[in-house]
Amino acid sequence: IFLFLFLFTGTRTNGRVLIMFRVGPFAPGVPVKPVCLKYPYKHLDVGNAGFLRLVRSMFEFANYLEVTSLPVYHPSEQEIVDPTLFASGVRAKIADVLNAPVTQHTYEDLFLVSSAHKAKISQDFEMSKISEIFQLSLHDVKALILKFRKIDKSKDGMLTIQDFSEAFGYGSNPPQHIERIFDILDHLQTGK
């Protein structure tokens, strides 16, 4: 019996790096057949297409796709019991073929970066670390970012002491303990 299962597990997102693969397809520990997709372009990169970019690509004279089929990847004994290691091994093979570096970022990190960018928040953290430390899901973090956007009156990605105080329900005259917390968080001493 021949079983064929087609799973998209990786993406190059911006066309320059290969992010971590989801480990689900690697959990069974069976050999996989990696396939690389590359979208060479001159004017419009359709490789990381959102809906509008997809529509715009329909008006291009030609869109090209290069498909490279790699040899079947047989997992080692360690990879059979560790799907993350297995996924990393396959990703390394694909990265070699695409001549692309790899990053430890996940697909969830990309959503987080996008949401933080829209809120003008400096984003120097990874979703996996936030989830591990605070037990927050991507949905929870997105909700917090939306709340931050409402609090950030200047829309510059920074909170003043008054914004911070109002977020805690104290109005524009913060009590001393709120001022102390703000001073701790304002490690650059910018007042924001």
Short mmCIF file of N, CA and C in Angstrom, two decimals:
data_model
loop_
_atom_site.label_atom_id
_atom_site.label_comp_id
_atom_site.label_asym_id
_atom_site.label_seq_id
_atom_site.Cartn_x
_atom_site.Cartn_y
_atom_site.Cartn_z
N ILE A 1 0.86 -1.18 0.00
CA ILE A 1 0.00 0.00 0.00
C ILE A 1 0.89 1.23 0.00
N PHE A 2 0.58 2.18 -0.87
CA PHE A 2 1.34 3.42 -0.96
C PHE A 2 0.50 4.54 -0.36
N LEU A 3 1.06 5.21 0.63
CA LEU A 3 0.34 6.30 1.28
C LEU A 3 1.00 7.61 0.89
N PHE A 4 0.20 8.52 0.37
CA PHE A 4 0.72 9.82 -0.04
C PHE A 4 0.00 10.88 0.77
N LEU A 5 0.76 11.69 1.46
CA LEU A 5 0.19 12.75 2.27
C LEU A 5 0.97 14.02 1.99
N PHE A 6 0.29 15.07 1.61
CA PHE A 6 0.92 16.33 1.24
C PHE A 6 0.67 17.33 2.36
N LEU A 7 1.71 17.76 3.05
CA LEU A 7 1.55 18.69 4.16
C LEU A 7 2.47 19.89 3.99
N PHE A 8 1.90 21.07 4.05
CA PHE A 8 2.71 22.28 4.07
C PHE A 8 3.12 22.51 5.52
N THR A 9 4.37 22.47 5.79
CA THR A 9 4.80 22.68 7.16
C THR A 9 5.78 23.83 7.29
N GLY A 10 6.39 24.25 6.22
CA GLY A 10 7.37 25.33 6.31
C GLY A 10 7.02 26.47 5.39
N THR A 11 7.61 27.58 5.67
CA THR A 11 7.42 28.74 4.81
C THR A 11 8.65 29.61 4.89
N ARG A 12 8.91 30.34 3.83
CA ARG A 12 10.05 31.25 3.83
C ARG A 12 9.59 32.66 4.17
N THR A 13 8.36 32.86 4.40
CA THR A 13 7.77 34.13 4.83
C THR A 13 8.18 35.31 3.98
N ASN A 14 9.35 35.88 4.21
CA ASN A 14 9.76 37.07 3.46
C ASN A 14 10.68 36.73 2.29
N GLY A 15 10.89 35.45 2.03
CA GLY A 15 11.73 35.04 0.92
C GLY A 15 13.21 35.04 1.23
N ARG A 16 13.58 35.41 2.45
CA ARG A 16 15.00 35.49 2.79
C ARG A 16 15.44 34.47 3.83
N VAL A 17 14.54 34.01 4.68
CA VAL A 17 14.90 33.05 5.72
C VAL A 17 13.86 31.94 5.80
N LEU A 18 14.26 30.81 6.37
CA LEU A 18 13.36 29.68 6.56
C LEU A 18 13.07 29.55 8.05
N ILE A 19 11.82 29.72 8.44
CA ILE A 19 11.46 29.65 9.86
C ILE A 19 11.31 28.20 10.30
N MET A 20 11.06 27.99 11.59
CA MET A 20 10.90 26.64 12.12
C MET A 20 9.66 25.98 11.53
N PHE A 21 9.76 24.70 11.28
CA PHE A 21 8.63 23.94 10.78
C PHE A 21 7.74 23.53 11.95
N ARG A 22 6.46 23.37 11.67
CA ARG A 22 5.57 22.79 12.67
C ARG A 22 5.94 21.32 12.78
N VAL A 23 5.87 20.77 13.98
CA VAL A 23 6.37 19.41 14.19
C VAL A 23 5.34 18.31 13.95
N GLY A 24 4.07 18.67 13.82
CA GLY A 24 3.03 17.66 13.63
C GLY A 24 3.31 16.64 12.55
N PRO A 25 3.66 17.06 11.34
CA PRO A 25 3.92 16.08 10.27
C PRO A 25 5.12 15.18 10.55
N PHE A 26 5.99 15.56 11.49
CA PHE A 26 7.18 14.77 11.78
C PHE A 26 6.99 13.85 12.99
N ALA A 27 5.88 14.00 13.70
CA ALA A 27 5.62 13.22 14.91
C ALA A 27 5.58 11.71 14.66
N PRO A 28 5.05 11.22 13.53
CA PRO A 28 5.04 9.77 13.32
C PRO A 28 6.43 9.16 13.17
N GLY A 29 7.44 10.00 12.85
CA GLY A 29 8.80 9.48 12.73
C GLY A 29 9.06 8.65 11.49
N VAL A 30 8.28 8.86 10.45
CA VAL A 30 8.46 8.11 9.20
C VAL A 30 9.18 8.97 8.17
N PRO A 31 9.81 8.36 7.17
CA PRO A 31 10.51 9.14 6.14
C PRO A 31 9.59 10.14 5.44
N VAL A 32 10.18 11.26 5.03
CA VAL A 32 9.41 12.30 4.33
C VAL A 32 10.10 12.64 3.01
N LYS A 33 9.35 13.18 2.10
CA LYS A 33 9.87 13.60 0.79
C LYS A 33 9.79 15.12 0.74
N PRO A 34 10.89 15.83 1.03
CA PRO A 34 10.86 17.29 1.00
C PRO A 34 10.76 17.82 -0.43
N VAL A 35 10.00 18.88 -0.58
CA VAL A 35 9.85 19.56 -1.86
C VAL A 35 10.05 21.05 -1.60
N CYS A 36 10.92 21.68 -2.39
CA CYS A 36 11.20 23.11 -2.25
C CYS A 36 10.46 23.88 -3.32
N LEU A 37 9.82 24.96 -2.93
CA LEU A 37 9.15 25.85 -3.87
C LEU A 37 9.87 27.19 -3.85
N LYS A 38 10.19 27.69 -5.01
CA LYS A 38 10.86 28.98 -5.11
C LYS A 38 10.14 29.80 -6.17
N TYR A 39 9.89 31.06 -5.84
CA TYR A 39 9.17 31.95 -6.74
C TYR A 39 10.10 33.05 -7.25
N PRO A 40 10.83 32.81 -8.33
CA PRO A 40 11.68 33.88 -8.86
C PRO A 40 10.81 35.00 -9.43
N TYR A 41 11.24 36.24 -9.22
CA TYR A 41 10.42 37.36 -9.67
C TYR A 41 11.29 38.57 -9.97
N LYS A 42 10.74 39.48 -10.75
CA LYS A 42 11.39 40.76 -11.02
C LYS A 42 10.66 41.90 -10.32
N HIS A 43 9.34 41.86 -10.33
CA HIS A 43 8.55 42.99 -9.83
C HIS A 43 7.69 42.67 -8.63
N LEU A 44 7.11 41.50 -8.57
CA LEU A 44 6.16 41.18 -7.50
C LEU A 44 6.50 39.82 -6.90
N ASP A 45 6.82 39.81 -5.63
CA ASP A 45 7.12 38.57 -4.92
C ASP A 45 5.81 37.92 -4.49
N VAL A 46 5.46 36.80 -5.12
CA VAL A 46 4.22 36.11 -4.75
C VAL A 46 4.48 34.99 -3.75
N GLY A 47 5.74 34.82 -3.34
CA GLY A 47 6.10 33.74 -2.43
C GLY A 47 5.48 33.87 -1.06
N ASN A 48 5.27 35.07 -0.58
CA ASN A 48 4.64 35.26 0.74
C ASN A 48 3.37 36.07 0.57
N ALA A 49 2.56 35.63 -0.38
CA ALA A 49 1.41 36.41 -0.79
C ALA A 49 0.29 36.41 0.24
N GLY A 50 -0.18 37.61 0.52
CA GLY A 50 -1.42 37.79 1.24
C GLY A 50 -2.52 37.90 0.19
N PHE A 51 -3.72 38.16 0.61
CA PHE A 51 -4.83 38.19 -0.33
C PHE A 51 -4.64 39.26 -1.40
N LEU A 52 -4.29 40.49 -1.01
CA LEU A 52 -4.13 41.57 -2.00
C LEU A 52 -2.99 41.29 -2.97
N ARG A 53 -1.91 40.73 -2.45
CA ARG A 53 -0.79 40.40 -3.32
C ARG A 53 -1.18 39.27 -4.28
N LEU A 54 -1.98 38.34 -3.79
CA LEU A 54 -2.45 37.26 -4.65
C LEU A 54 -3.29 37.82 -5.79
N VAL A 55 -4.19 38.75 -5.47
CA VAL A 55 -5.02 39.38 -6.51
C VAL A 55 -4.13 40.14 -7.49
N ARG A 56 -3.17 40.89 -6.95
CA ARG A 56 -2.27 41.64 -7.84
C ARG A 56 -1.49 40.71 -8.76
N SER A 57 -1.10 39.55 -8.24
CA SER A 57 -0.33 38.60 -9.06
C SER A 57 -1.12 38.12 -10.27
N MET A 58 -2.43 38.17 -10.19
CA MET A 58 -3.27 37.76 -11.33
C MET A 58 -3.14 38.72 -12.50
N PHE A 59 -2.64 39.92 -12.24
CA PHE A 59 -2.47 40.91 -13.31
C PHE A 59 -1.04 40.94 -13.86
N GLU A 60 -0.18 40.09 -13.34
CA GLU A 60 1.19 39.98 -13.86
C GLU A 60 1.15 39.19 -15.17
N PHE A 61 2.06 39.54 -16.07
CA PHE A 61 2.13 38.81 -17.34
C PHE A 61 2.48 37.35 -17.10
N ALA A 62 3.42 37.10 -16.18
CA ALA A 62 3.82 35.72 -15.88
C ALA A 62 4.26 35.63 -14.43
N ASN A 63 3.93 34.54 -13.79
CA ASN A 63 4.39 34.22 -12.45
C ASN A 63 5.10 32.88 -12.55
N TYR A 64 6.29 32.80 -12.01
CA TYR A 64 7.08 31.59 -12.15
C TYR A 64 7.19 30.86 -10.82
N LEU A 65 7.31 29.55 -10.92
CA LEU A 65 7.47 28.70 -9.77
C LEU A 65 8.51 27.63 -10.11
N GLU A 66 9.54 27.54 -9.28
CA GLU A 66 10.53 26.48 -9.44
C GLU A 66 10.28 25.44 -8.35
N VAL A 67 10.13 24.19 -8.75
CA VAL A 67 9.88 23.10 -7.82
C VAL A 67 11.11 22.19 -7.82
N THR A 68 11.66 21.96 -6.64
CA THR A 68 12.81 21.07 -6.51
C THR A 68 12.42 19.93 -5.57
N SER A 69 12.46 18.73 -6.08
CA SER A 69 12.14 17.56 -5.29
C SER A 69 13.43 16.98 -4.72
N LEU A 70 13.52 16.89 -3.41
CA LEU A 70 14.71 16.36 -2.76
C LEU A 70 14.56 14.86 -2.53
N PRO A 71 15.65 14.17 -2.28
CA PRO A 71 15.56 12.74 -1.95
C PRO A 71 14.76 12.53 -0.66
N VAL A 72 14.21 11.36 -0.53
CA VAL A 72 13.47 11.02 0.69
C VAL A 72 14.42 11.17 1.88
N TYR A 73 13.92 11.83 2.92
CA TYR A 73 14.71 12.05 4.14
C TYR A 73 14.31 10.98 5.15
N HIS A 74 15.26 10.13 5.53
CA HIS A 74 15.02 9.08 6.51
C HIS A 74 15.51 9.56 7.87
N PRO A 75 14.64 9.62 8.86
CA PRO A 75 15.04 10.13 10.17
C PRO A 75 15.99 9.18 10.89
N SER A 76 16.90 9.76 11.68
CA SER A 76 17.79 8.96 12.52
C SER A 76 16.98 8.44 13.71
N GLU A 77 17.59 7.59 14.52
CA GLU A 77 16.91 7.08 15.71
C GLU A 77 16.50 8.22 16.65
N GLN A 78 17.40 9.23 16.79
CA GLN A 78 17.09 10.37 17.65
C GLN A 78 15.93 11.18 17.08
N GLU A 79 15.89 11.34 15.76
CA GLU A 79 14.83 12.12 15.11
C GLU A 79 13.48 11.41 15.18
N ILE A 80 13.50 10.09 15.20
CA ILE A 80 12.24 9.34 15.29
C ILE A 80 11.53 9.64 16.62
N VAL A 81 12.31 9.78 17.70
CA VAL A 81 11.70 10.05 19.01
C VAL A 81 11.57 11.54 19.31
N ASP A 82 12.21 12.41 18.49
CA ASP A 82 12.16 13.86 18.72
C ASP A 82 11.72 14.56 17.43
N PRO A 83 10.41 14.83 17.29
CA PRO A 83 9.91 15.45 16.06
C PRO A 83 10.52 16.83 15.78
N THR A 84 10.89 17.57 16.83
CA THR A 84 11.51 18.89 16.63
C THR A 84 12.87 18.73 15.96
N LEU A 85 13.65 17.75 16.39
CA LEU A 85 14.94 17.47 15.79
C LEU A 85 14.77 17.00 14.35
N PHE A 86 13.78 16.16 14.10
CA PHE A 86 13.46 15.66 12.76
C PHE A 86 13.11 16.84 11.85
N ALA A 87 12.23 17.71 12.30
CA ALA A 87 11.82 18.87 11.51
C ALA A 87 13.02 19.77 11.21
N SER A 88 13.90 19.94 12.19
CA SER A 88 15.09 20.77 11.99
C SER A 88 16.03 20.17 10.95
N GLY A 89 16.14 18.85 10.95
CA GLY A 89 16.99 18.18 9.97
C GLY A 89 16.48 18.37 8.55
N VAL A 90 15.18 18.22 8.37
CA VAL A 90 14.57 18.42 7.05
C VAL A 90 14.70 19.88 6.63
N ARG A 91 14.46 20.77 7.57
CA ARG A 91 14.56 22.20 7.27
C ARG A 91 15.98 22.56 6.83
N ALA A 92 16.98 21.98 7.47
CA ALA A 92 18.38 22.25 7.09
C ALA A 92 18.65 21.81 5.65
N LYS A 93 18.12 20.65 5.27
CA LYS A 93 18.30 20.16 3.88
C LYS A 93 17.65 21.13 2.89
N ILE A 94 16.44 21.57 3.20
CA ILE A 94 15.74 22.50 2.31
C ILE A 94 16.47 23.84 2.25
N ALA A 95 16.95 24.31 3.39
CA ALA A 95 17.68 25.58 3.44
C ALA A 95 18.94 25.52 2.56
N ASP A 96 19.61 24.37 2.57
CA ASP A 96 20.79 24.21 1.72
C ASP A 96 20.43 24.35 0.24
N VAL A 97 19.35 23.72 -0.16
CA VAL A 97 18.92 23.77 -1.56
C VAL A 97 18.50 25.19 -1.95
N LEU A 98 17.77 25.85 -1.06
CA LEU A 98 17.29 27.20 -1.36
C LEU A 98 18.36 28.27 -1.12
N ASN A 99 19.48 27.85 -0.54
CA ASN A 99 20.55 28.79 -0.19
C ASN A 99 20.00 29.91 0.71
N ALA A 100 19.25 29.48 1.72
CA ALA A 100 18.60 30.43 2.63
C ALA A 100 19.01 30.11 4.06
N PRO A 101 19.23 31.13 4.88
CA PRO A 101 19.53 30.87 6.29
C PRO A 101 18.27 30.42 7.02
N VAL A 102 18.45 29.82 8.19
CA VAL A 102 17.32 29.42 9.02
C VAL A 102 17.26 30.33 10.23
N THR A 103 16.09 30.42 10.82
CA THR A 103 15.89 31.19 12.04
C THR A 103 15.07 30.34 13.01
N GLN A 104 15.20 30.62 14.29
CA GLN A 104 14.46 29.88 15.30
C GLN A 104 13.04 30.42 15.48
N HIS A 105 12.67 31.42 14.72
CA HIS A 105 11.34 31.99 14.85
C HIS A 105 10.28 31.05 14.29
N THR A 106 9.08 31.17 14.83
CA THR A 106 7.96 30.34 14.42
C THR A 106 6.95 31.18 13.62
N TYR A 107 5.97 30.50 13.07
CA TYR A 107 4.91 31.20 12.35
C TYR A 107 4.15 32.14 13.29
N GLU A 108 4.00 31.72 14.55
CA GLU A 108 3.32 32.56 15.54
C GLU A 108 4.10 33.86 15.78
N ASP A 109 5.44 33.77 15.75
CA ASP A 109 6.26 34.97 15.90
C ASP A 109 5.96 35.98 14.79
N LEU A 110 5.71 35.47 13.59
CA LEU A 110 5.42 36.37 12.47
C LEU A 110 4.12 37.12 12.69
N PHE A 111 3.11 36.43 13.20
CA PHE A 111 1.85 37.10 13.52
C PHE A 111 2.08 38.15 14.61
N LEU A 112 2.89 37.80 15.61
CA LEU A 112 3.17 38.71 16.70
C LEU A 112 3.90 39.95 16.19
N VAL A 113 4.89 39.77 15.34
CA VAL A 113 5.64 40.90 14.77
C VAL A 113 4.69 41.81 14.01
N SER A 114 3.81 41.22 13.21
CA SER A 114 2.86 42.00 12.41
C SER A 114 1.93 42.80 13.32
N SER A 115 1.39 42.18 14.35
CA SER A 115 0.48 42.87 15.27
C SER A 115 1.22 43.97 16.03
N ALA A 116 2.43 43.68 16.49
CA ALA A 116 3.21 44.67 17.24
C ALA A 116 3.59 45.84 16.32
N HIS A 117 3.93 45.54 15.09
CA HIS A 117 4.30 46.60 14.14
C HIS A 117 3.14 47.56 13.91
N LYS A 118 1.93 47.01 13.76
CA LYS A 118 0.75 47.85 13.56
C LYS A 118 0.50 48.76 14.76
N ALA A 119 0.87 48.27 15.96
CA ALA A 119 0.68 49.07 17.18
C ALA A 119 1.90 49.94 17.48
N LYS A 120 2.90 49.92 16.59
CA LYS A 120 4.15 50.68 16.74
C LYS A 120 4.89 50.29 18.02
N ILE A 121 4.80 49.01 18.37
CA ILE A 121 5.48 48.49 19.54
C ILE A 121 6.80 47.87 19.08
N SER A 122 7.88 48.22 19.75
CA SER A 122 9.16 47.60 19.47
C SER A 122 9.05 46.13 19.87
N GLN A 123 9.30 45.24 18.94
CA GLN A 123 9.09 43.82 19.18
C GLN A 123 10.43 43.11 19.18
N ASP A 124 10.92 42.74 20.36
CA ASP A 124 12.18 42.03 20.46
C ASP A 124 12.02 40.77 21.32
N PHE A 125 10.89 40.11 21.17
CA PHE A 125 10.62 38.91 21.93
C PHE A 125 10.01 37.86 21.02
N GLU A 126 10.06 36.60 21.46
CA GLU A 126 9.53 35.50 20.69
C GLU A 126 8.27 34.97 21.35
N MET A 127 7.32 34.57 20.53
CA MET A 127 6.05 34.07 21.04
C MET A 127 6.26 32.83 21.91
N SER A 128 7.18 31.96 21.55
CA SER A 128 7.40 30.75 22.34
C SER A 128 7.85 31.09 23.76
N LYS A 129 8.67 32.14 23.91
CA LYS A 129 9.13 32.54 25.24
C LYS A 129 7.98 33.16 26.04
N ILE A 130 7.16 33.97 25.38
CA ILE A 130 6.01 34.57 26.06
C ILE A 130 5.06 33.48 26.53
N SER A 131 4.82 32.51 25.67
CA SER A 131 3.93 31.40 26.01
C SER A 131 4.48 30.60 27.19
N GLU A 132 5.78 30.34 27.16
CA GLU A 132 6.42 29.56 28.22
C GLU A 132 6.42 30.30 29.56
N ILE A 133 6.76 31.57 29.54
CA ILE A 133 6.88 32.34 30.78
C ILE A 133 5.53 32.73 31.36
N PHE A 134 4.63 33.22 30.50
CA PHE A 134 3.36 33.77 30.98
C PHE A 134 2.14 32.88 30.70
N GLN A 135 2.33 31.74 30.06
CA GLN A 135 1.23 30.86 29.68
C GLN A 135 0.16 31.61 28.89
N LEU A 136 0.61 32.42 27.93
CA LEU A 136 -0.31 33.17 27.08
C LEU A 136 -0.29 32.58 25.68
N SER A 137 -1.47 32.49 25.07
CA SER A 137 -1.56 32.03 23.69
C SER A 137 -1.36 33.21 22.75
N LEU A 138 -1.21 32.93 21.48
CA LEU A 138 -1.09 33.99 20.49
C LEU A 138 -2.33 34.87 20.52
N HIS A 139 -3.49 34.26 20.69
CA HIS A 139 -4.76 35.01 20.77
C HIS A 139 -4.72 35.97 21.97
N ASP A 140 -4.23 35.50 23.12
CA ASP A 140 -4.12 36.35 24.32
C ASP A 140 -3.21 37.55 24.06
N VAL A 141 -2.06 37.30 23.42
CA VAL A 141 -1.10 38.37 23.16
C VAL A 141 -1.68 39.38 22.18
N LYS A 142 -2.38 38.90 21.16
CA LYS A 142 -3.02 39.82 20.21
C LYS A 142 -4.03 40.70 20.93
N ALA A 143 -4.79 40.13 21.87
CA ALA A 143 -5.77 40.90 22.63
C ALA A 143 -5.06 41.97 23.48
N LEU A 144 -3.93 41.61 24.07
CA LEU A 144 -3.17 42.59 24.86
C LEU A 144 -2.62 43.71 23.99
N ILE A 145 -2.18 43.37 22.80
CA ILE A 145 -1.67 44.39 21.88
C ILE A 145 -2.79 45.34 21.48
N LEU A 146 -3.98 44.81 21.25
CA LEU A 146 -5.13 45.68 20.93
C LEU A 146 -5.45 46.61 22.09
N LYS A 147 -5.38 46.10 23.32
CA LYS A 147 -5.60 46.94 24.50
C LYS A 147 -4.53 48.03 24.58
N PHE A 148 -3.29 47.64 24.30
CA PHE A 148 -2.19 48.62 24.34
C PHE A 148 -2.44 49.73 23.32
N ARG A 149 -2.90 49.36 22.14
CA ARG A 149 -3.16 50.37 21.10
C ARG A 149 -4.20 51.38 21.57
N LYS A 150 -5.19 50.92 22.34
CA LYS A 150 -6.22 51.83 22.86
C LYS A 150 -5.64 52.76 23.93
N ILE A 151 -4.73 52.24 24.73
CA ILE A 151 -4.13 53.02 25.82
C ILE A 151 -3.13 54.05 25.29
N ASP A 152 -2.41 53.69 24.24
CA ASP A 152 -1.34 54.52 23.67
C ASP A 152 -1.95 55.71 22.93
N LYS A 153 -2.18 56.79 23.65
CA LYS A 153 -2.87 57.95 23.07
C LYS A 153 -2.04 58.66 22.00
N SER A 154 -0.71 58.67 22.15
CA SER A 154 0.15 59.35 21.18
C SER A 154 0.40 58.51 19.93
N LYS A 155 0.02 57.22 19.99
CA LYS A 155 0.18 56.28 18.86
C LYS A 155 1.64 56.17 18.41
N ASP A 156 2.56 56.27 19.38
CA ASP A 156 3.97 56.14 19.04
C ASP A 156 4.60 54.86 19.61
N GLY A 157 3.75 53.98 20.15
CA GLY A 157 4.25 52.73 20.71
C GLY A 157 4.83 52.88 22.10
N MET A 158 4.61 54.02 22.73
CA MET A 158 5.15 54.29 24.07
C MET A 158 4.02 54.82 24.95
N LEU A 159 4.10 54.52 26.24
CA LEU A 159 3.12 55.04 27.20
C LEU A 159 3.77 56.08 28.10
N THR A 160 3.08 57.18 28.31
CA THR A 160 3.53 58.16 29.30
C THR A 160 3.06 57.69 30.67
N ILE A 161 3.53 58.34 31.71
CA ILE A 161 3.08 58.00 33.06
C ILE A 161 1.57 58.20 33.19
N GLN A 162 1.03 59.21 32.52
CA GLN A 162 -0.41 59.45 32.57
C GLN A 162 -1.18 58.31 31.88
N ASP A 163 -0.70 57.88 30.69
CA ASP A 163 -1.33 56.75 29.98
C ASP A 163 -1.31 55.51 30.87
N PHE A 164 -0.15 55.26 31.47
CA PHE A 164 0.05 54.09 32.31
C PHE A 164 -0.89 54.12 33.51
N SER A 165 -0.98 55.28 34.15
CA SER A 165 -1.84 55.44 35.32
C SER A 165 -3.31 55.24 34.95
N GLU A 166 -3.73 55.83 33.83
CA GLU A 166 -5.12 55.70 33.39
C GLU A 166 -5.46 54.25 33.05
N ALA A 167 -4.49 53.51 32.54
CA ALA A 167 -4.73 52.10 32.22
C ALA A 167 -5.07 51.29 33.46
N PHE A 168 -4.56 51.73 34.62
CA PHE A 168 -4.84 51.06 35.88
C PHE A 168 -6.03 51.69 36.61
N GLY A 169 -6.69 52.64 35.96
CA GLY A 169 -7.89 53.23 36.54
C GLY A 169 -7.64 54.34 37.54
N TYR A 170 -6.44 54.93 37.56
CA TYR A 170 -6.12 55.98 38.52
C TYR A 170 -6.24 57.38 37.95
N GLY A 171 -6.60 57.53 36.71
CA GLY A 171 -6.68 58.86 36.11
C GLY A 171 -5.28 59.39 35.81
N SER A 172 -5.20 60.70 35.60
CA SER A 172 -3.92 61.29 35.19
C SER A 172 -3.01 61.64 36.36
N ASN A 173 -3.49 61.46 37.60
CA ASN A 173 -2.65 61.71 38.80
C ASN A 173 -2.31 60.36 39.44
N PRO A 174 -1.19 59.76 39.05
CA PRO A 174 -0.87 58.41 39.53
C PRO A 174 -0.44 58.39 40.99
N PRO A 175 -0.87 57.36 41.73
CA PRO A 175 -0.37 57.20 43.10
C PRO A 175 1.12 56.81 43.06
N GLN A 176 1.76 56.89 44.19
CA GLN A 176 3.20 56.67 44.27
C GLN A 176 3.62 55.27 43.80
N HIS A 177 2.83 54.24 44.14
CA HIS A 177 3.23 52.88 43.74
C HIS A 177 3.17 52.70 42.22
N ILE A 178 2.25 53.37 41.54
CA ILE A 178 2.18 53.31 40.08
C ILE A 178 3.39 54.05 39.49
N GLU A 179 3.77 55.16 40.09
CA GLU A 179 4.97 55.89 39.63
C GLU A 179 6.22 55.03 39.76
N ARG A 180 6.32 54.28 40.88
CA ARG A 180 7.49 53.42 41.08
C ARG A 180 7.53 52.29 40.04
N ILE A 181 6.37 51.68 39.79
CA ILE A 181 6.32 50.61 38.77
C ILE A 181 6.70 51.17 37.41
N PHE A 182 6.18 52.35 37.09
CA PHE A 182 6.50 52.98 35.80
C PHE A 182 8.00 53.25 35.70
N ASP A 183 8.61 53.74 36.77
CA ASP A 183 10.05 54.02 36.77
C ASP A 183 10.86 52.75 36.52
N ILE A 184 10.42 51.63 37.08
CA ILE A 184 11.11 50.35 36.85
C ILE A 184 11.01 49.95 35.38
N LEU A 185 9.82 50.10 34.79
CA LEU A 185 9.61 49.72 33.40
C LEU A 185 10.28 50.69 32.43
N ASP A 186 10.42 51.93 32.84
CA ASP A 186 11.06 52.95 31.99
C ASP A 186 12.57 52.88 32.22
N HIS A 187 13.16 51.76 31.82
CA HIS A 187 14.57 51.52 32.11
C HIS A 187 15.51 52.48 31.38
N LEU A 188 15.05 53.12 30.30
CA LEU A 188 15.88 54.11 29.60
C LEU A 188 15.68 55.52 30.15
N GLN A 189 14.76 55.65 31.11
CA GLN A 189 14.46 56.92 31.75
C GLN A 189 14.07 58.01 30.73
N THR A 190 13.18 57.63 29.81
CA THR A 190 12.73 58.59 28.78
C THR A 190 11.41 59.25 29.15
N GLY A 191 10.77 58.77 30.20
CA GLY A 191 9.45 59.29 30.56
C GLY A 191 8.36 58.64 29.75
N LYS A 192 8.72 57.64 28.98
CA LYS A 192 7.75 56.88 28.17
C LYS A 192 8.10 55.43 28.24
#
